[in-house]
XYZ file of C-alpha atoms in Angstrom:
627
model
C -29.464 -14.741 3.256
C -27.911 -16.346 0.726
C -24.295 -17.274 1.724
C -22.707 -17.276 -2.148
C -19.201 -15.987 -1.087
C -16.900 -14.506 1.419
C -18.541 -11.018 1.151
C -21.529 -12.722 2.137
C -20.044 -14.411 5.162
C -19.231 -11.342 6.381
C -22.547 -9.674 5.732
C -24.255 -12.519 7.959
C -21.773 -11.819 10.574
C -22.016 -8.391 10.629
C -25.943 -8.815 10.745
C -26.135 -10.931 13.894
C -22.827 -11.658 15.746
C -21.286 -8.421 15.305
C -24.110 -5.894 16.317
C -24.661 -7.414 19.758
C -21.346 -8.020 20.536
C -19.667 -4.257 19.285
C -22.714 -2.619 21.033
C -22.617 -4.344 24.334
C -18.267 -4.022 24.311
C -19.207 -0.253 23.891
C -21.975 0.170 26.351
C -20.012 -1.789 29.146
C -16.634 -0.364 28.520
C -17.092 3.278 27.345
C -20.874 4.172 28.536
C -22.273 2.197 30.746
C -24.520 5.405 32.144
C -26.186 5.945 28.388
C -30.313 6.119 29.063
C -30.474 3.839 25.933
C -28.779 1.047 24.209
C -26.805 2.692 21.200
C -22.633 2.694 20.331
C -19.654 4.451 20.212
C -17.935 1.251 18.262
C -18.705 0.756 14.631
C -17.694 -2.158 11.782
C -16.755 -0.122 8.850
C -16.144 -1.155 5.865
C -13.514 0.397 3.678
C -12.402 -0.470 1.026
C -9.082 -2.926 1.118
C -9.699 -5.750 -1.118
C -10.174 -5.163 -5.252
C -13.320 -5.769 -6.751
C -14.129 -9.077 -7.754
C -17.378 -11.220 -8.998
C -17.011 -13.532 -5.867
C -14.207 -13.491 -3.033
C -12.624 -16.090 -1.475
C -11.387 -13.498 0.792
C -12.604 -10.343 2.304
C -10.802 -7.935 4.953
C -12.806 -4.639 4.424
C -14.628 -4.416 7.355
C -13.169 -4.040 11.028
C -14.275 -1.818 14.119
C -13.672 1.745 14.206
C -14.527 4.427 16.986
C -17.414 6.141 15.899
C -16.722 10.288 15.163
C -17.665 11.837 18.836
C -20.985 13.739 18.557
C -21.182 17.547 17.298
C -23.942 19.084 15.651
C -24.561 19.176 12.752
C -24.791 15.172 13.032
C -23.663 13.189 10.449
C -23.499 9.220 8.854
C -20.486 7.407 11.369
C -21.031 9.463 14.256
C -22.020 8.191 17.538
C -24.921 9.794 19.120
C -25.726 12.227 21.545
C -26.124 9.542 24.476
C -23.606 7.928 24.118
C -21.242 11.078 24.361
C -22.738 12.832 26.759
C -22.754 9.811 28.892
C -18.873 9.767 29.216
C -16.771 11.488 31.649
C -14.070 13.714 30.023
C -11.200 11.749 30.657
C -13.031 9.057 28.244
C -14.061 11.225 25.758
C -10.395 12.678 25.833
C -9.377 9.100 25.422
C -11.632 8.164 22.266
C -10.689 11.307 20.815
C -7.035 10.208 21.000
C -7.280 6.843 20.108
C -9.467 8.394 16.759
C -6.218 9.621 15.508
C -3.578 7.166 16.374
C -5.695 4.418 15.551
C -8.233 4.426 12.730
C -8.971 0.825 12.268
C -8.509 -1.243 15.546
C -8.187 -4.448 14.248
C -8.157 -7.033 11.475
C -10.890 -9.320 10.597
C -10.479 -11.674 7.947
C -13.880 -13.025 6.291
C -13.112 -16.848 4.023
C -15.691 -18.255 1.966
C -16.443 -21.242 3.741
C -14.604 -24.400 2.005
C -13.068 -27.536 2.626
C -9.641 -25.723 1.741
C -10.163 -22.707 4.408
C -11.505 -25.044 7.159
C -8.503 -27.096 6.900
C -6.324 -24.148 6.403
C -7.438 -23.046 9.757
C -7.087 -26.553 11.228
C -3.621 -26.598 10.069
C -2.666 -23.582 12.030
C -2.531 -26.357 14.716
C 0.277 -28.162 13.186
C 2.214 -25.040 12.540
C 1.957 -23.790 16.435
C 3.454 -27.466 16.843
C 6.482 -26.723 14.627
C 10.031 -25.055 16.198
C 9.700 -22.410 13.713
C 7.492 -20.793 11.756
C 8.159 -20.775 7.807
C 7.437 -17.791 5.952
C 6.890 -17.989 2.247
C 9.334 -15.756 0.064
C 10.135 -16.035 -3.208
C 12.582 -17.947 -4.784
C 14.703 -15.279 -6.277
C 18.836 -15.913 -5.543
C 20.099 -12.199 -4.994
C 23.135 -12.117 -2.827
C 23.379 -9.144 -0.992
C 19.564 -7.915 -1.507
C 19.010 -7.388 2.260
C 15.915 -5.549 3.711
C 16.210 -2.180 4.023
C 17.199 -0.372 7.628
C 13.808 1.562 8.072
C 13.735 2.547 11.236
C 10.050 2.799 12.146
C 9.154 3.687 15.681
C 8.308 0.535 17.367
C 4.762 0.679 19.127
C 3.609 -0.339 22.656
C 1.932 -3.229 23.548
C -0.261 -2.360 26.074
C 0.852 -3.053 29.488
C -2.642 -2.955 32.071
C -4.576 -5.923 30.347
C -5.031 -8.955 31.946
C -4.059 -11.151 29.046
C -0.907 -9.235 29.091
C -0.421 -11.043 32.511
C -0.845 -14.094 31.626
C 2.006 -14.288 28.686
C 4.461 -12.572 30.070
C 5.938 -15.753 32.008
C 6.316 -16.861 28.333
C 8.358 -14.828 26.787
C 10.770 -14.290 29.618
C 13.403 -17.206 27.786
C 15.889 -15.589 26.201
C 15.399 -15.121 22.197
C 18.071 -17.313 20.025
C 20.306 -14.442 18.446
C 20.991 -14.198 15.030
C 17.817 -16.693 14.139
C 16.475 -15.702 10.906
C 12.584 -15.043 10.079
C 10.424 -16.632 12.839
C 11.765 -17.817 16.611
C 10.664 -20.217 18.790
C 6.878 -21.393 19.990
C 5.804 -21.150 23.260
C 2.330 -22.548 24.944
C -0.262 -20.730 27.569
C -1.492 -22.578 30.056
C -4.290 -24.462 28.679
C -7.782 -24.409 30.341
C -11.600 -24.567 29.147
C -11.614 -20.350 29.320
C -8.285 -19.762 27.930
C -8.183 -17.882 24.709
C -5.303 -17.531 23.502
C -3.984 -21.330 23.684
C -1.145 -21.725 20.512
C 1.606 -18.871 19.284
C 3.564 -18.629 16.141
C 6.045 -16.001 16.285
C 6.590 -14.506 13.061
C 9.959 -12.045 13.101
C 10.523 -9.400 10.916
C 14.559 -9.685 11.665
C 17.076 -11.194 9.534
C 19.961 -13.156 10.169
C 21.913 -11.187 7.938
C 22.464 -7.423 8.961
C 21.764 -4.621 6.255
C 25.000 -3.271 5.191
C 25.512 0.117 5.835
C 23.608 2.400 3.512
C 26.212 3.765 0.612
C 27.063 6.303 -1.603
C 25.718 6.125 -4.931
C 25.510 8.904 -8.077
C 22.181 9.814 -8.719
C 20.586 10.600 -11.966
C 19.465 14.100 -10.815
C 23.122 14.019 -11.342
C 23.922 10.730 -13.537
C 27.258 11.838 -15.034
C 29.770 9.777 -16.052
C 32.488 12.612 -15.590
C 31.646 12.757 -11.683
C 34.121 11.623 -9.210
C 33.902 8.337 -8.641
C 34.652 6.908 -5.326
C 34.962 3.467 -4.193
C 31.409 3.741 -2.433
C 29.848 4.195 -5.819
C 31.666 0.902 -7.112
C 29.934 -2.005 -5.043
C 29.907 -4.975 -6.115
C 27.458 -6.457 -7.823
C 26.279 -9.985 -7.887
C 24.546 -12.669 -10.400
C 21.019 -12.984 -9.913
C 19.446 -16.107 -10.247
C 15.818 -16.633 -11.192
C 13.232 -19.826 -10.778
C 12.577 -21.571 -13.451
C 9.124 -23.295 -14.029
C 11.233 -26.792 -12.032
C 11.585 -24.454 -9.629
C 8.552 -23.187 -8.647
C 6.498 -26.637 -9.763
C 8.359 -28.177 -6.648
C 7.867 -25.839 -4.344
C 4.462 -26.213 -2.888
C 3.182 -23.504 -0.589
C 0.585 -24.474 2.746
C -2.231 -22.116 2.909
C -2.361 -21.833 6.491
C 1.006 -20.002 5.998
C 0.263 -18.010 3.510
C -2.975 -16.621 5.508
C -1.352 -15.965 8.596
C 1.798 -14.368 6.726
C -0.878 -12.197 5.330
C -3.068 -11.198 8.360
C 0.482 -10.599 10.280
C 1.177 -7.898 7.568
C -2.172 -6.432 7.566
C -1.968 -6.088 11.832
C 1.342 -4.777 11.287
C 0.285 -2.104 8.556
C -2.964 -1.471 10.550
C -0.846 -1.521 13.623
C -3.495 -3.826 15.423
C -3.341 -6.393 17.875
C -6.057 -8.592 17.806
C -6.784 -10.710 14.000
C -9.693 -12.931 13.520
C -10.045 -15.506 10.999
C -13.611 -16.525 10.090
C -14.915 -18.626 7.742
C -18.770 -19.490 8.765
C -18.508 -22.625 10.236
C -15.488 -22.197 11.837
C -12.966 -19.399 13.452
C -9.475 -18.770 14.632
C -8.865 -15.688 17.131
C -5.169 -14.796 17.233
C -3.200 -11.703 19.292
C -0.063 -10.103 18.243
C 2.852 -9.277 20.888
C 4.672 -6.832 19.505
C 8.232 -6.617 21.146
C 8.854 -10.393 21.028
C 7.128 -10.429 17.312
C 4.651 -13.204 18.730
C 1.433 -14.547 17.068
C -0.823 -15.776 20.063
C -3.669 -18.308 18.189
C -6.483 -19.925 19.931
C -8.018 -23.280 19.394
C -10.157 -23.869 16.390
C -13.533 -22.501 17.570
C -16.361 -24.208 15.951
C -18.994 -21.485 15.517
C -22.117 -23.093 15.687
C -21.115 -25.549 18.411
C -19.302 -23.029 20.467
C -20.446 -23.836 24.448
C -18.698 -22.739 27.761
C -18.279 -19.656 26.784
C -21.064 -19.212 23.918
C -19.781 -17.754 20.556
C -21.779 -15.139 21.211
C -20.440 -14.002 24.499
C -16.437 -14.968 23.192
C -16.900 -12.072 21.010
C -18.485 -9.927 23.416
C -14.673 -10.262 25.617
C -12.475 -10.201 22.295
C -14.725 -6.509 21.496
C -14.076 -5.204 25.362
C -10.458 -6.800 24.449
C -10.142 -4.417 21.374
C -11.205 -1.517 22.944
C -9.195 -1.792 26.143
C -5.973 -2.277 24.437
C -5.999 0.302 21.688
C -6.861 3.025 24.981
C -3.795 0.878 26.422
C -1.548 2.237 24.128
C -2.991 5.182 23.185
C -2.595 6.320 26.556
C 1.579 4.831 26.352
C 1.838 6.960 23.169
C 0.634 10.321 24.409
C 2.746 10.254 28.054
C 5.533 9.494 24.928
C 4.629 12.410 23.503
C 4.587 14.620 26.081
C 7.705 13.440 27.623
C 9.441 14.368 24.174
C 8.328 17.563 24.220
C 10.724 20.334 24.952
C 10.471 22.836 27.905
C 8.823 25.894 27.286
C 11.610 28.635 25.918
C 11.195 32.159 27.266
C 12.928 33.218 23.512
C 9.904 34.667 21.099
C 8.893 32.952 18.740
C 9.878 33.800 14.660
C 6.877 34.720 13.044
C 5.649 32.014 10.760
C 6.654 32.760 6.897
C 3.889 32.510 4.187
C 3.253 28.928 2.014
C 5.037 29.835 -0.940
C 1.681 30.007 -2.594
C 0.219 32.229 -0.346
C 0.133 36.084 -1.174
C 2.340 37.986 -3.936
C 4.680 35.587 -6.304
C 7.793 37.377 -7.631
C 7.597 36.965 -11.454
C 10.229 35.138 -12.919
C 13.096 36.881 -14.497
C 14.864 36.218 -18.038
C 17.528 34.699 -16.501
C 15.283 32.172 -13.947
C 13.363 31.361 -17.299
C 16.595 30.349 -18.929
C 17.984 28.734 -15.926
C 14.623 26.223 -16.017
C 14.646 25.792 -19.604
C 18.488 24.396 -19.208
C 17.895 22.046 -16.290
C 15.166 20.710 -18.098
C 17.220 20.205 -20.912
C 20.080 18.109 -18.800
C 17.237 16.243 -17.404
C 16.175 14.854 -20.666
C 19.545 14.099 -21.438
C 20.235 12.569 -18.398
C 17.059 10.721 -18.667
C 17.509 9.395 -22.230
C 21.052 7.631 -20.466
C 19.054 6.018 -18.081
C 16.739 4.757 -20.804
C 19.489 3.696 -22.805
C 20.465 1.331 -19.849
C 17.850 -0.319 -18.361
C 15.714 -1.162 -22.276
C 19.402 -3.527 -22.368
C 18.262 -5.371 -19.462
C 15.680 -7.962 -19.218
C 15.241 -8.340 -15.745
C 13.757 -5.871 -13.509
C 14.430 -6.940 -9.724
C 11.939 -5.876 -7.639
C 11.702 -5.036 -3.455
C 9.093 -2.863 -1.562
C 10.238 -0.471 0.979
C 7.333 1.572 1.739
C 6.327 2.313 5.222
C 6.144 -1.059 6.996
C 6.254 -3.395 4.279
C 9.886 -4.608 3.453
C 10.756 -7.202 1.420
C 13.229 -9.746 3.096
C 13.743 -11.508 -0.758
C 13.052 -9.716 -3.877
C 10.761 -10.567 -7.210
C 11.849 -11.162 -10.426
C 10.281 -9.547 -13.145
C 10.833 -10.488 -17.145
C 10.215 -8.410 -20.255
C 7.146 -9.460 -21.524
C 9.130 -10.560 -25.118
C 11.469 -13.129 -23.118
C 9.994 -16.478 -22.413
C 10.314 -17.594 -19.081
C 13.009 -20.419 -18.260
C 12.200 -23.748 -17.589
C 15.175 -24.089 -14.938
C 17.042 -21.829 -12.462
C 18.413 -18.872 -15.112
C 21.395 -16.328 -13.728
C 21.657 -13.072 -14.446
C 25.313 -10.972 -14.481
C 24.857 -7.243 -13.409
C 24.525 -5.963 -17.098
C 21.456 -7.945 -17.469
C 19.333 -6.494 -14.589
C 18.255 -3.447 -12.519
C 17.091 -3.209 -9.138
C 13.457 -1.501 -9.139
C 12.775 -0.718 -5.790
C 8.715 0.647 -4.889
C 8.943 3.267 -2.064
C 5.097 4.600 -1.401
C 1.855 4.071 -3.389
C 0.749 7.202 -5.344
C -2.910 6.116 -6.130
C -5.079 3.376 -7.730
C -7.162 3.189 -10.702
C -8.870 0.546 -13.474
C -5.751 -0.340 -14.290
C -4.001 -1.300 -11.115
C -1.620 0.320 -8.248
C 0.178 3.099 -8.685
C 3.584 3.685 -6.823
C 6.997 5.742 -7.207
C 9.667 3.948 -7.099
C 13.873 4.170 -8.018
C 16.174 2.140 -10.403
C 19.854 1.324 -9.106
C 22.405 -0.657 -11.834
C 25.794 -0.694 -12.693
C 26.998 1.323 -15.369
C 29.539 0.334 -17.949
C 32.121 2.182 -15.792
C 31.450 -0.064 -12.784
C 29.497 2.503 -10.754
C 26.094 2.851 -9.088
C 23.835 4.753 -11.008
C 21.111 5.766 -9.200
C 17.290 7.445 -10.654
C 14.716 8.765 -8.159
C 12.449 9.880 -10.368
C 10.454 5.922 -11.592
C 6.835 5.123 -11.552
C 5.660 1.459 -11.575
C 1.979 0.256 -12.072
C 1.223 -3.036 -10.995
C -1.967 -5.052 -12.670
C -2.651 -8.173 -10.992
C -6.181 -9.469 -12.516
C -7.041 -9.735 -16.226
C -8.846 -7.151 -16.467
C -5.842 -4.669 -15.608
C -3.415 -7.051 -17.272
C -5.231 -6.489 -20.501
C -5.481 -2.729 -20.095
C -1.520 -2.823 -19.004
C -0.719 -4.351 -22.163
C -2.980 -2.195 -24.455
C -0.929 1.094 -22.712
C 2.160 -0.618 -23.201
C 1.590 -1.118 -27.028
C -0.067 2.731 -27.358
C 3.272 4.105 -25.539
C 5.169 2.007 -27.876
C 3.283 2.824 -31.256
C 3.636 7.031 -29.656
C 7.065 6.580 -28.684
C 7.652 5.143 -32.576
C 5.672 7.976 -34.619
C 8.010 11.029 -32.747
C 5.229 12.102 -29.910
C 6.612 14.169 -27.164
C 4.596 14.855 -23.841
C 4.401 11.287 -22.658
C 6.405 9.401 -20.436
C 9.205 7.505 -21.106
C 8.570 4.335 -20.780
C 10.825 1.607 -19.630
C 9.488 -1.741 -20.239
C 6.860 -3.559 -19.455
C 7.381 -6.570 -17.116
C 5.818 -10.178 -15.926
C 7.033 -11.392 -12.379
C 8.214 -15.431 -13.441
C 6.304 -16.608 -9.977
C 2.713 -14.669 -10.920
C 0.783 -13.137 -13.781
C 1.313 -9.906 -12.204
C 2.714 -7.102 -14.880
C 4.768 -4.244 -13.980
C 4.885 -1.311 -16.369
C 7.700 1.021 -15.310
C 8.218 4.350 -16.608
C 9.560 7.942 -15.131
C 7.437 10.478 -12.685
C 6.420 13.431 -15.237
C 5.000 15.732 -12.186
C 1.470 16.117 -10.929
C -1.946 16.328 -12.105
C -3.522 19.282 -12.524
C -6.624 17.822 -10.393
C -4.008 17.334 -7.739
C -2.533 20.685 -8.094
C -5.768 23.152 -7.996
C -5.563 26.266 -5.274
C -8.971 24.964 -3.595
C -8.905 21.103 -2.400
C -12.737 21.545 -1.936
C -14.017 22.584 -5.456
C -13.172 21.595 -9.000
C -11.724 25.168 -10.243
C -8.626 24.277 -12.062
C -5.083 26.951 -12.287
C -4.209 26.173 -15.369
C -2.031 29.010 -17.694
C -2.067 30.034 -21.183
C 1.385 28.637 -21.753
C 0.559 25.029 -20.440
C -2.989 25.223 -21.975
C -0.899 25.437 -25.389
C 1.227 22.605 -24.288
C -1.500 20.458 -23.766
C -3.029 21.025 -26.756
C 0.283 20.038 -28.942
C 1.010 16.980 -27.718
C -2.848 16.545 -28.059
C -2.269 17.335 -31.547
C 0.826 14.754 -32.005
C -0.840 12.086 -30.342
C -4.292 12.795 -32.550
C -1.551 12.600 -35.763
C -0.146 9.331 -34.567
C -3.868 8.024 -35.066
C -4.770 7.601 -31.313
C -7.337 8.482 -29.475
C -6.716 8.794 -25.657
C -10.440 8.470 -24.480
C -9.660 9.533 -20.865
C -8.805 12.885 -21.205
C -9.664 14.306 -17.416
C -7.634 16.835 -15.126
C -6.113 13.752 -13.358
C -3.968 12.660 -16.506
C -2.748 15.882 -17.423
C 0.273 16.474 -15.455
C 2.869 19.139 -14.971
C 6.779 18.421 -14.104
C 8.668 20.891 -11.383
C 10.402 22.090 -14.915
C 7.085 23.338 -15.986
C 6.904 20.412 -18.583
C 3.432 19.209 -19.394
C 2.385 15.728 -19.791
C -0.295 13.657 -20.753
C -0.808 10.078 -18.891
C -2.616 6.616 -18.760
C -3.198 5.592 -22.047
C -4.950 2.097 -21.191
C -7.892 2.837 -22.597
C -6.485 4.531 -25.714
C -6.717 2.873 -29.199
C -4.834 3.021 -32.640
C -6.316 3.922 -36.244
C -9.402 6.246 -34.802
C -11.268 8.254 -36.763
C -10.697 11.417 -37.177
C -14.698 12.484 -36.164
C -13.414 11.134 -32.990
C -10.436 12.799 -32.251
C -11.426 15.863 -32.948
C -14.509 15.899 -30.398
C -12.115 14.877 -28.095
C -9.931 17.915 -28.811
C -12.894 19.991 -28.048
C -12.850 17.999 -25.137
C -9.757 19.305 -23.837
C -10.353 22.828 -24.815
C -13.573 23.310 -22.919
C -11.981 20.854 -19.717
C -8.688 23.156 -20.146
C -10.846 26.585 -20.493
C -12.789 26.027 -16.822
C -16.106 24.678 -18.314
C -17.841 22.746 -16.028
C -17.290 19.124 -15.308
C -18.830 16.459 -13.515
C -18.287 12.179 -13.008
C -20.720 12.371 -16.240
C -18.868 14.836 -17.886
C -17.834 12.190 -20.258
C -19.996 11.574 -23.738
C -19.705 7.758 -25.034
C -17.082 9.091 -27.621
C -14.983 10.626 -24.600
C -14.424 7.279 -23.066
C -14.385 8.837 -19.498
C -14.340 5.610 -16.824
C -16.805 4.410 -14.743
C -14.778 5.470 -11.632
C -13.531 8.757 -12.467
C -12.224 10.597 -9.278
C -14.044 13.724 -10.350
């Protein structure tokens, strides 16, 4: 096998290392009575990392519990001996830990170089240090705390023997009000013992988040609302890096890949990371109430002895599996301690789904009603617009699930040069843009919905729920960002209607990464259909006709969309239709062309057929199309 990148180091290991090792954990911890050697453990791989020619990095692949067996079988189900081989408390178990715990842990996979080896070597030097460093950005924005989530915290588990031996460890009290990571502390070393270094990596802040304030939103942005003194924070300069800046700043690579597998265990909710690069291999285990990252000495792969590489992984398998049924155990008895006492009241009988059964039709005076909101929304909306095309700097934060951004980005319009030194902002110059949960992925990059917060002229918070950002990271989605950005711009200039509005288009100053940031227009039609498991769309005559006219102004601008497909045609809660993702669209077509494509839409729109290569060449329709 030809070892050309990091997917290939992880093919070898998954080829030799990993089937003995995953196979024998399983047999020896789960069913040890089987009548043949075979698996409930598998080392999936799904889809994490994007695409790329060759990867210095790869994370896709990490053990999963296999789907117990049922007939009829199926591809990632364990078999029939396996099952039937465990007691029912075990298969309860597995079951259990299925659904709390997809993926049970994080494996890293490095093209082997001399940068990664002594990246991992490094790690060393770090589990020396008082403190470990995490790498933010360099963004100055006074009061942009992290926000007060509020996740549940999850159990470490309590019954395995490594759990023992740290404990003594982190009994010293932790040093309040430290900010990012705390102190180091040291196992007892020995020829056996794994887990020899620890970094602790915190999630806490020095500073507390402020309590969470009132703001106007622009479902109700009105400048004639009360005001209260809640709605009039105050806001501070930002100040940006300039190219000085960042030059002098030099990041360590063993810091940003252990910042990174910490956030991947933490989004995974695993325990046990592994860092392999061929050659060599770093094992580290995550304590999750004293926010401790246990590492091991550097293992050298091929010279591994006393124990044998082969038998290290063997344990750190048996490891995995005992501590995910560790804590799914803790979070079931949680469960059913929260659950309430049975109630000898009856129970109310459970209403319809709205879209289940009979729908009252809507009156004259509900039609009016929706036509009016929609009306103040576009007004509202066109305030909003007004505000943040003034402002040339888009400050961006993630709070999405578990990922929470302890300093924010800085994103330019893509007309304004970046500075060469540290550049501040005043309040009228930016916006905070902050991404709350990802809405899907495509050619062009992520896709996530997200709010804008400035200050108004009056001095108050102005608050809009209703953004959208894309993020394009490579060239190949920064190009296609760029081309959408110009066709919104050249639609947006020739009168088109039926398109979003589109806020700007913006570079972060520390990357090449491009944000284009527009409003939510509603849900795809795709998204929308009455049957999740066929491709019968519920489209109406109304919205059919809607489609078709801003077809017709965006044919009379000159463009051609070329990725006309029931996932970008979208309809608002107003009833609003909307067509989406322009990045493959061009300028100045012909008008052969555009007219096939209107046929297009007619026979997608009428319930003809349609299949992934529905698409003709003159279509355009994408490689990956979701349908």
């Amino acid at each position: 096998m030809s070892i050309k990148d990091a997917k290939s180091v992880g093919k070898a290991y998954m080829a030799v290392t990993c089937v003995f090792a995953k196979n024998l954990a399983s047999m020896f911890s789960l069913h040890l009575k089987a009548p043949r050697w075979t698996t409930a453990l598998g080392f999936i791989t799904r889809p994490v990392t994007r695409p790329q020619e060759y990867y210095a990095l790869k994370e896709d692949s990490a053990p999963e519990f296999l789907e117990p067996y049922r007939q009829p079988e199926c591809y990632g189900m364990m078999e029939k001996e396996a099952w039937n081989s465990m007691n029912e408390t075990t298969k309860e178990g597995l079951k259990q830990a299925r659904q709390k715990f997809p993926v049970l842990a994080v494996w890293q996979m490095f093209f082997f170089s001399c940068e990664v080896e002594d990246a991992l070597k490094d790690m060393e030097k770090l589990a020396d240090m008082d403190a470990f460093r995490s790498t933010t950005f360099l963004t100055v924005a006074p009061g942009c705390y992290p926000a007060n989530i509020g996740l549940p915290q999850s159990p470490d588990a309590i019954s395995t023997p490594w759990i023992a031996s740290i404990l003594p460890l982190l009994s010293k009290p932790l040093n309040p009000g430290h900010a990012g990571p705390s102190r180091l502390s040291t196992p007892s070393a020995g020829p056996r013992n794994l887990l020899r270094r620890s970094i602790r990596l915190s999630t806490k802040t020095a500073a507390k988040p402020k309590r969470a304030k009132k703001v106007m939103t622009v479902d109700v942005v009105d400048s004639t609302s009360p005001s209260n003194t809640n709605s009039k924070k105050k806001w501070p300069n930002v100040t940006i890096p300039g190219k000085t800046t960042m030059a002098d700043a030099t990041g360590v690579l063993a810091t940003s890949i252990l910042q990174h597998a910490w956030a991947r265990a933490v989004e995974r909710d695993s325990s046990f990371i592994v860092f392999h690069c061929g050659n060599f291999e770093r094992i580290a285990f995550r304590h999750r109430s004293s926010q401790t990252l246990f590492i091991s000495e550097l293992i050298d792969v091929t010279g591994c002895k006393d124990p044998r590489y082969g038998e290290l992984h063997l344990t750190l398998f048996v490891a995995i599996i005992e501590d995910v049924l560790d804590r799914t155990r803790q979070l079931v008895q949680s469960e059913t301690d929260a659950k309430p006492r049975n109630s000898s009241r009856k129970r109310k009988r459970e209403e319809p789904l709205p879209s289940e059964g009979y729908k009252r039709p809507k009156t004259r005076a509900r039609l009016a009603l929706e036509a009016a909101h929609a009306v103040e929304h576009q007004e509202k909306l066109a305030v909003v617009a007004k505000a943040i095309a003034e402002r040339p700097l888009a400050v961006l934060r993630i709070h999405d699930r578990h990922f929470n951004s302890p300093v924010p980005a800085s994103l330019l319009r893509v007309d304004r040069q970046a500075p060469t030194d540290d550049f501040v902002f005043e309040p009228r110059e930016y916006f905070h843009l902050t991404i709350k949960s990802k809405l899907g992925a495509g050619a062009t990059g992520d896709v996530h919905s997200a709010t804008l917060e400035f200050q108004a002229s009056t001095g108050e918070t102005v608050l809009f729920s209703e953004a959208v950002v894309k993020l394009a990271f490579d060239s190949e989605q920064r190009g296609r960002m760029r081309n959408e950005f110009e066709v919104y711009e050249h639609l947006n200039s020739s009168g088109v209607t039926g398109i979003p509005t589109i806020f700007g288009l913006f570079k972060d100053v520390e990357s090449d990464a491009l944000a284009l940031v527009m409003n939510n227009v509603g849900t795809s039609i795709w998204m929308r259909r009455p049957d999740k498991d066929c491709a019968g769309l519920a489209v109406s005559e109304s919205e059919r006709t809607a489609f078709a006219k801003i077809m017709e102004s965006v044919h009379a601008a000159g463009v051609r969309h070329r990725d006309i497909r029931p996932d970008n045609l979208v309809i608002s809660n107003d009833g609003i239709a909307s067509i989406i993702d322009f990045d493959r669209a061009i300028i100045n077509a012909s008008e052969g062309s555009r007219k096939r494509e209107f046929e297009h839409l007619v026979q997608l729109l009428g319930g003809e057929s349609f299949t992934i290569e529905f698409g003709l060449p003159s279509f355009g329709t994408p490689r990956y199309s979701p349908i």
